[in-house]
Coordinates of C-alpha atoms in Angstrom, one line a residue:
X1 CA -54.7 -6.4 -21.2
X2 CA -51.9 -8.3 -23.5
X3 CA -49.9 -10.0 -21.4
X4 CA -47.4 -10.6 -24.2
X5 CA -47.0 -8.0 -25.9
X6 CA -44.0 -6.9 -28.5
X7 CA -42.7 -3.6 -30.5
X8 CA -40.6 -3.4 -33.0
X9 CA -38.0 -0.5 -32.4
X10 CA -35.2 0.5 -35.2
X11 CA -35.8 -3.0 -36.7
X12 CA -35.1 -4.6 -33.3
X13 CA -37.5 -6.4 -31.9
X14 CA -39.0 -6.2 -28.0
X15 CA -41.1 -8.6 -26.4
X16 CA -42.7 -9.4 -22.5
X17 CA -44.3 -12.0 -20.9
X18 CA -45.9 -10.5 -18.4
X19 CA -47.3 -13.5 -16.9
X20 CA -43.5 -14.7 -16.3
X21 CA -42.1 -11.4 -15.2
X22 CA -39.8 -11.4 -18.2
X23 CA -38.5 -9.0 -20.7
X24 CA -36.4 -9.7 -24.3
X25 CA -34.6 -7.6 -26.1
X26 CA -33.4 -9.5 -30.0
X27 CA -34.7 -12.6 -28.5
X28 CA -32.4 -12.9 -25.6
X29 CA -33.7 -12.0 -21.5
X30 CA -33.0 -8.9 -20.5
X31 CA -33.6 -6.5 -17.6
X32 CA -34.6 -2.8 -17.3
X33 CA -32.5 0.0 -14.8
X34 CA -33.3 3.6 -14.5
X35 CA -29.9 5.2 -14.8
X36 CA -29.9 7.9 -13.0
X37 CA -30.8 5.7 -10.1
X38 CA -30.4 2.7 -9.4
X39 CA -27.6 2.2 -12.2
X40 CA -26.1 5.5 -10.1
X41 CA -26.3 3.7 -6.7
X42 CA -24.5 0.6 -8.7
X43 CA -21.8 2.6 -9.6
X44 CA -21.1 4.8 -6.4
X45 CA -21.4 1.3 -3.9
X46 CA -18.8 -0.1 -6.6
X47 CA -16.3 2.8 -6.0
X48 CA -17.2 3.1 -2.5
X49 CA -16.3 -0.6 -1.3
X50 CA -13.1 -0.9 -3.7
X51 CA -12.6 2.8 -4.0
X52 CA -11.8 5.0 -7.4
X53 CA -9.1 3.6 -9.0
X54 CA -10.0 -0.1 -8.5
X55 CA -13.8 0.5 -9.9
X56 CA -11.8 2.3 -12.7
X57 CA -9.9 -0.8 -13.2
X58 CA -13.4 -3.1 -12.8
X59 CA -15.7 -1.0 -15.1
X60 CA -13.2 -0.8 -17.6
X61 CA -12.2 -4.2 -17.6
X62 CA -16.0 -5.2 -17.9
X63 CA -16.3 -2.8 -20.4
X64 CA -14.0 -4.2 -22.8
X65 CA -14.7 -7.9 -22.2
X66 CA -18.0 -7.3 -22.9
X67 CA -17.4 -6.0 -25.8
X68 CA -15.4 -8.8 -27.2
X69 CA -18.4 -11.1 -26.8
X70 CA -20.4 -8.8 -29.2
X71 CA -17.7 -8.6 -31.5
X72 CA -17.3 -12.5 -31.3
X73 CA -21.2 -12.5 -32.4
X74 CA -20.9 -10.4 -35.4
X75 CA -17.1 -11.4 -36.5
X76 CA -18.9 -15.0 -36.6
X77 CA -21.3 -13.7 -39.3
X78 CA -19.8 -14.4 -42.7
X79 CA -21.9 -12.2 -45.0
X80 CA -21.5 -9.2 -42.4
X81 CA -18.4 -6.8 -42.9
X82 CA -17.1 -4.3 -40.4
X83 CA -18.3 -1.6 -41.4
X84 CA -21.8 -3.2 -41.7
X85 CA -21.1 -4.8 -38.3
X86 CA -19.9 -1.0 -36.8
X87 CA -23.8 0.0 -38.2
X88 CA -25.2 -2.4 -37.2
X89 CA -24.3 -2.3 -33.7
X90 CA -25.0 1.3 -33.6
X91 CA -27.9 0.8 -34.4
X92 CA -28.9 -1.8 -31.5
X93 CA -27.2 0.4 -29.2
X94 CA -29.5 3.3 -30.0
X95 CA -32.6 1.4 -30.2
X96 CA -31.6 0.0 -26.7
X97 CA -31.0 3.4 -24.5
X98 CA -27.1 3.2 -24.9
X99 CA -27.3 6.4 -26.4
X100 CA -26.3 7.6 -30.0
X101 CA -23.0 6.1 -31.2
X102 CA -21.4 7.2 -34.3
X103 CA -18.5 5.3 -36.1
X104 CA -16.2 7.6 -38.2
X105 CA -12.8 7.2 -40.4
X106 CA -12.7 4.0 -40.1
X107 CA -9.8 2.2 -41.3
X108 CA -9.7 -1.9 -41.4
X109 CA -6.2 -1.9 -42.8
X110 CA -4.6 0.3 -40.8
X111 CA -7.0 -0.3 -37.3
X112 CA -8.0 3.0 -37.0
X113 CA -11.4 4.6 -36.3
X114 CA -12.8 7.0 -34.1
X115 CA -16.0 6.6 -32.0
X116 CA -18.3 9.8 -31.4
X117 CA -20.7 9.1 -28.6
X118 CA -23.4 11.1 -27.3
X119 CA -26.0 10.9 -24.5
X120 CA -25.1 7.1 -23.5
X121 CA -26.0 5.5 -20.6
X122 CA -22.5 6.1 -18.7
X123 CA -22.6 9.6 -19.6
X124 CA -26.0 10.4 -17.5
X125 CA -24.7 8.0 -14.7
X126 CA -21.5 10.1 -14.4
X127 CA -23.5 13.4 -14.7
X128 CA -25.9 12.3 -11.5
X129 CA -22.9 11.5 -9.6
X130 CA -21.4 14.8 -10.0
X131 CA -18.5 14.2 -12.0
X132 CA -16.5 15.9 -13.8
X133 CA -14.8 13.1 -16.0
X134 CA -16.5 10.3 -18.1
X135 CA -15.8 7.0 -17.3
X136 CA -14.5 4.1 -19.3
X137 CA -16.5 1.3 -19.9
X138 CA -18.4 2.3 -23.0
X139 CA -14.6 3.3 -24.1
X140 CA -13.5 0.1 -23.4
X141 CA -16.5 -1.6 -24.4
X142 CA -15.8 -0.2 -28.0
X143 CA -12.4 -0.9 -28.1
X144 CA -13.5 -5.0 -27.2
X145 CA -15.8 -4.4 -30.6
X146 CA -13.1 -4.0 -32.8
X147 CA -10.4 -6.3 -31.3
X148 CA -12.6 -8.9 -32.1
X149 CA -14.2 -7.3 -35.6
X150 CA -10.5 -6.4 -36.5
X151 CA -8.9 -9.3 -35.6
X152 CA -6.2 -7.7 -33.6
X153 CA -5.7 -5.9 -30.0
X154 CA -7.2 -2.9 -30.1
X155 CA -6.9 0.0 -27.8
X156 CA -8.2 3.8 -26.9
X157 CA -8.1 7.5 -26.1
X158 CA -10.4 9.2 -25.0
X159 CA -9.8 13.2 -26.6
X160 CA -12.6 14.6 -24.8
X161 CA -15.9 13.2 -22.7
X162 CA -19.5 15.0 -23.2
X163 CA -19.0 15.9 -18.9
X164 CA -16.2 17.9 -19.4
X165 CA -18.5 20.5 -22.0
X166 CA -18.8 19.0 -25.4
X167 CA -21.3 17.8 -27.0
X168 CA -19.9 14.3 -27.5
X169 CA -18.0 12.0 -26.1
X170 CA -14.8 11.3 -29.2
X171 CA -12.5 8.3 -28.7
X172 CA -10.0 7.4 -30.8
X173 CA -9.1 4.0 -31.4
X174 CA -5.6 2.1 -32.6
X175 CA -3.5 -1.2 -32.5
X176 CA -2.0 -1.4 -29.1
X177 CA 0.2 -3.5 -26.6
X178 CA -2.0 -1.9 -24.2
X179 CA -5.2 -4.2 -22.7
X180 CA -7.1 -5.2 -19.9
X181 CA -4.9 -7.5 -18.3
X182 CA -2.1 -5.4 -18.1
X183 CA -4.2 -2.6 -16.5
X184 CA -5.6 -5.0 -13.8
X185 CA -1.5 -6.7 -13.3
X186 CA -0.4 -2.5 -12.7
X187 CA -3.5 -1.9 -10.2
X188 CA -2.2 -4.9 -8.3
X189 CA 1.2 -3.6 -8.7
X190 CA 0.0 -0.3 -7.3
X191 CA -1.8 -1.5 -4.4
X192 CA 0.8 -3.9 -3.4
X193 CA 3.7 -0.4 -3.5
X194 CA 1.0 1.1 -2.0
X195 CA 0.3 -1.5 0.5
X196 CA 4.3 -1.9 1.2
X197 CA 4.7 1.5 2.0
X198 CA 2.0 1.6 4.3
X199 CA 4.2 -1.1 6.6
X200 CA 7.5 0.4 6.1
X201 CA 5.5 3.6 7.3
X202 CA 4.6 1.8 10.2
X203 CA 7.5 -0.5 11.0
X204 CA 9.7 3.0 11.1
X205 CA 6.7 4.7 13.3
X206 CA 7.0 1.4 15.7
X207 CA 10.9 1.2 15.5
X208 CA 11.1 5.2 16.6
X209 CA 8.5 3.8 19.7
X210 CA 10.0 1.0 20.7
X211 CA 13.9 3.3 20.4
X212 CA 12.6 5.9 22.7
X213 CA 10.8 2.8 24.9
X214 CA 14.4 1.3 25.3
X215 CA 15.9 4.6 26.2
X216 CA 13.8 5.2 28.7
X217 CA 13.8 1.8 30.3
X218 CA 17.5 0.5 29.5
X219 CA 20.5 0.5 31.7
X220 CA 18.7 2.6 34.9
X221 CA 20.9 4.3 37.2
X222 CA 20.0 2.3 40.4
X223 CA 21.6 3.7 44.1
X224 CA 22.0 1.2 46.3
X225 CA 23.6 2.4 49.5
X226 CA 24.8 5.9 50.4
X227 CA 27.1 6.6 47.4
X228 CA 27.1 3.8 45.3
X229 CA 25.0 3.6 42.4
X230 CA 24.8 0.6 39.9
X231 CA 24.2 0.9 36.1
X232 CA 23.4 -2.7 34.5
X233 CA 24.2 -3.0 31.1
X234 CA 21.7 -5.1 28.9
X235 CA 21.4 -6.6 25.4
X236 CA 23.6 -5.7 22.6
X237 CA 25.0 -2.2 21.8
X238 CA 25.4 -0.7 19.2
X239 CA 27.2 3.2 19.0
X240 CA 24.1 5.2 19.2
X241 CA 23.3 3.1 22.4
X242 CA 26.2 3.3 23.7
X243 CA 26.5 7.1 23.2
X244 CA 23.3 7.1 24.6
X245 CA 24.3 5.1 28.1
X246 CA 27.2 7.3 28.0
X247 CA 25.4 10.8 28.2
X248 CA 22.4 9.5 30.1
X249 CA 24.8 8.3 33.2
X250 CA 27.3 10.5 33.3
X251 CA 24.2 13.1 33.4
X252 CA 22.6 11.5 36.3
X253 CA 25.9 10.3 38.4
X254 CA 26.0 13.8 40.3
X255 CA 22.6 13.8 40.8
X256 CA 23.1 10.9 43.4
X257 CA 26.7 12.0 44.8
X258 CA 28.0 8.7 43.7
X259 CA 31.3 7.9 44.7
X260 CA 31.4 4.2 43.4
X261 CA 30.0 3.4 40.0
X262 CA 29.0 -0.5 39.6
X263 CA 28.9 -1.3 36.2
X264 CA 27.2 -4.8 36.0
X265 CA 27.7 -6.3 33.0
X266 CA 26.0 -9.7 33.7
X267 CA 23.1 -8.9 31.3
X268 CA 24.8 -8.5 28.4
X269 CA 24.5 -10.7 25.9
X270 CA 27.0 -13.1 24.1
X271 CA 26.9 -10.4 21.2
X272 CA 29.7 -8.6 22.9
X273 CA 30.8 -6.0 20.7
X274 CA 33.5 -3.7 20.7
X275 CA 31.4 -0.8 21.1
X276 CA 30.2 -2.1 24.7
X277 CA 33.7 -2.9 25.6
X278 CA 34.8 0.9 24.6
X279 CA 31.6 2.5 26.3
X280 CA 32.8 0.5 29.7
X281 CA 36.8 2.6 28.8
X282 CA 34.7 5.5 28.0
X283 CA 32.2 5.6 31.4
X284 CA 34.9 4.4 33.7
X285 CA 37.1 7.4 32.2
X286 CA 34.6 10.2 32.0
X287 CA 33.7 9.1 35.6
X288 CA 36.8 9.5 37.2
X289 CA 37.0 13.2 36.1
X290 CA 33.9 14.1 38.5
X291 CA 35.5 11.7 41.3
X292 CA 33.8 9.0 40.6
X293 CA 35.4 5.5 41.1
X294 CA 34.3 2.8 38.6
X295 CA 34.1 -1.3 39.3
X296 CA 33.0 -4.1 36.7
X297 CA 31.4 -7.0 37.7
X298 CA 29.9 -10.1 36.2
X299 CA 32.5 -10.5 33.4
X300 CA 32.2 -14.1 31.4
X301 CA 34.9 -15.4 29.6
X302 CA 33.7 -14.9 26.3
X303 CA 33.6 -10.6 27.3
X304 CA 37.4 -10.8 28.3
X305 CA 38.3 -12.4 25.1
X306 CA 36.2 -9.3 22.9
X307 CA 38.1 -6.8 25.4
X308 CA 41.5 -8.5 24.9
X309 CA 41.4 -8.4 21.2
X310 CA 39.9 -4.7 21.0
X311 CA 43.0 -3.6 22.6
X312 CA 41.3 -1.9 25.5
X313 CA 43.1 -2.0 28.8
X314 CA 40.0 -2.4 31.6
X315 CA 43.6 -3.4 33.8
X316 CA 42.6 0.0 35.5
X317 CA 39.1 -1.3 37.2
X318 CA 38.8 -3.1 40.4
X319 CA 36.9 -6.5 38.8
X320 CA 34.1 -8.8 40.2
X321 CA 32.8 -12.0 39.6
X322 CA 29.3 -10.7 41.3
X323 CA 27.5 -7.7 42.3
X324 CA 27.4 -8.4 46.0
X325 CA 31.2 -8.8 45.7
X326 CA 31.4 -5.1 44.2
X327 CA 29.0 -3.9 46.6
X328 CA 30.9 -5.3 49.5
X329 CA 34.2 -3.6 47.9
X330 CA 32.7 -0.1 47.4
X331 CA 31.6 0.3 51.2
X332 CA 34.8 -1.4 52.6
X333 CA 37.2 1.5 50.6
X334 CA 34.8 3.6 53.0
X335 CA 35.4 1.7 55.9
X336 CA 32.2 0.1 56.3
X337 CA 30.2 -3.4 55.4
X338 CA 26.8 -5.0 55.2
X339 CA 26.5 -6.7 58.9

């Protein structure tokens, strides 16, 4: 058995060295995949690990680059035109297995041609995948050729792909802004919209958790003694929390028969707003109208200033430094104490 043997296919040449385990195609190493295969399996872990659009975004990308490198090699050649370059590489391409490419109208002033390909490699991946639209690379890949044959950027369209029920593949070709580097700069700018919506998606999904958390736990009615309940107001509020507060208590005050009311208003914070100053006007007012008699305690002196300049008179509450003291003045109006 040879153990180096060689074949000479479309004037391209094809040599092995079996004893290393090696295979050349025009002289350089090269490496054999079934298509439908393993190159298959290639393609589908691709788009499976950085899904669709990304593999889209790869292949293409690949595609064209690649493409530039073997239009760098015959663009080098002096004695080699493009359209003996365009042949040429047809021809390798066909003798290789990338199936039969065909190079029509082309136009080296203007940087115009269009590509008719048929029965490539791509094409029979994309068919044992189940698609039902071609892919880019080879597209790409051609459009790399001829930025570097034509000396300028050149981009595609694709008009139809053999998948979709043709019998070719025809791209068109053009001078373009358009290239590789922009595609891969929108992905990222995709992905990163994408990405950002994502957390604003979930910042609102959290912030509507964490609202109906703070409902629920915020300022709890608390009875204390027989007719006394105490509300303490914490944090900062704001007017949806303080409507809130406002319904929410005067909801739950005849519920416990409360006579005395004891807003404490020691855990607010020193972000004393107006609205907190009217919802303590508001709640003492409301209250009175189902008999029930409101007292503040644990005002600081930075709250008094906030009520003084919001020009709401609190004059008409009983006012304690602490809550014992407030406690202590609810059951005396009722004749009794804490002994």
């Amino acid at each position: 058995m040879e153990n180096k043997p060689s074949i000479t296919v479309g004037g391209l040449q094809f040599n092995w060295d079996l004893d290393k385990g090696k295979f050349q195609f025009e002289g350089q190493d090269s490496v054999l995949f079934w298509t439908s295969t393993a190159m298959k399996m290639f393609f589908d872990s691709v788009e499976e690990i950085s899904g669709e659009e990304a593999a889209g975004v790869v292949l293409e990308t690949t595609g064209f680059r690649q493409g530039m490198v073997v239009g760098d090699y015959f663009a080098d050649k002096k004695d080699v035109d493009v359209a003996t370059a365009a042949g040429l590489i047809t021809n390798t391409y066909a003798s290789a297995g990338w199936g039969l490419a065909e190079i029509r109208e082309l136009n080296t002033e203007e940087g115009t041609l269009e590509v008719h390909l048929s029965n490539s490699w791509e094409h029979e991946i994309n068919v044992a995948q189940g698609k039902k639209v071609g892919g880019n690379f080879l597209p790409a890949h051609y459009a790399g050729i001829f930025t570097k044959l034509l000396g300028r950027n050149i981009w595609y369209k694709v008009v139809h792909h053999q998948i979709e029920g043709f019998d070719e593949t025809r791209i068109q070709y053009f001078p373009s802004e358009e290239n590789v580097e922009k595609n891969i700069h929108r992905l990222a700018r995709s992905k990163e919209a994408e990405q950002i919506s994502k957390l604003e998606n979930l910042v609102e999904e959290k912030t509507a958790e964490l609202s109906e958390l703070i409902k629920e736990i915020s300022s709890p009615i608390i009875p204390v003694l027989e007719d006394i309940v105490v509300v303490p107001l914490l944090g900062t509020y704001d007017e949806n929390r303080a409507e809130e507060l406002l319904v929410k208590t005067l909801q739950n005050l005849p519920t416990h028969k409360a006579k005395y009311l004891v807003l404490d208003l020691t855990g607010l914070t020193n972000k004393f707003t107006e609205h907190a100053a009217s919802l303590i006007d508001k709640l003492g007012a409301t209250a009175s109208l189902i008999g029930t008699t409101t007292i503040l305690v644990g005002i600081s002196p930075q709250m008094s200033m906030v009520i003084a300049e919001s020009g709401i008179n609190l004059s008409k509450f009983n006012c304690f430094q602490t809550l014992q003291h407030g406690i202590h003045y609810a059951l005396a109006q009722n004749g009794r104490s804490i002994i």
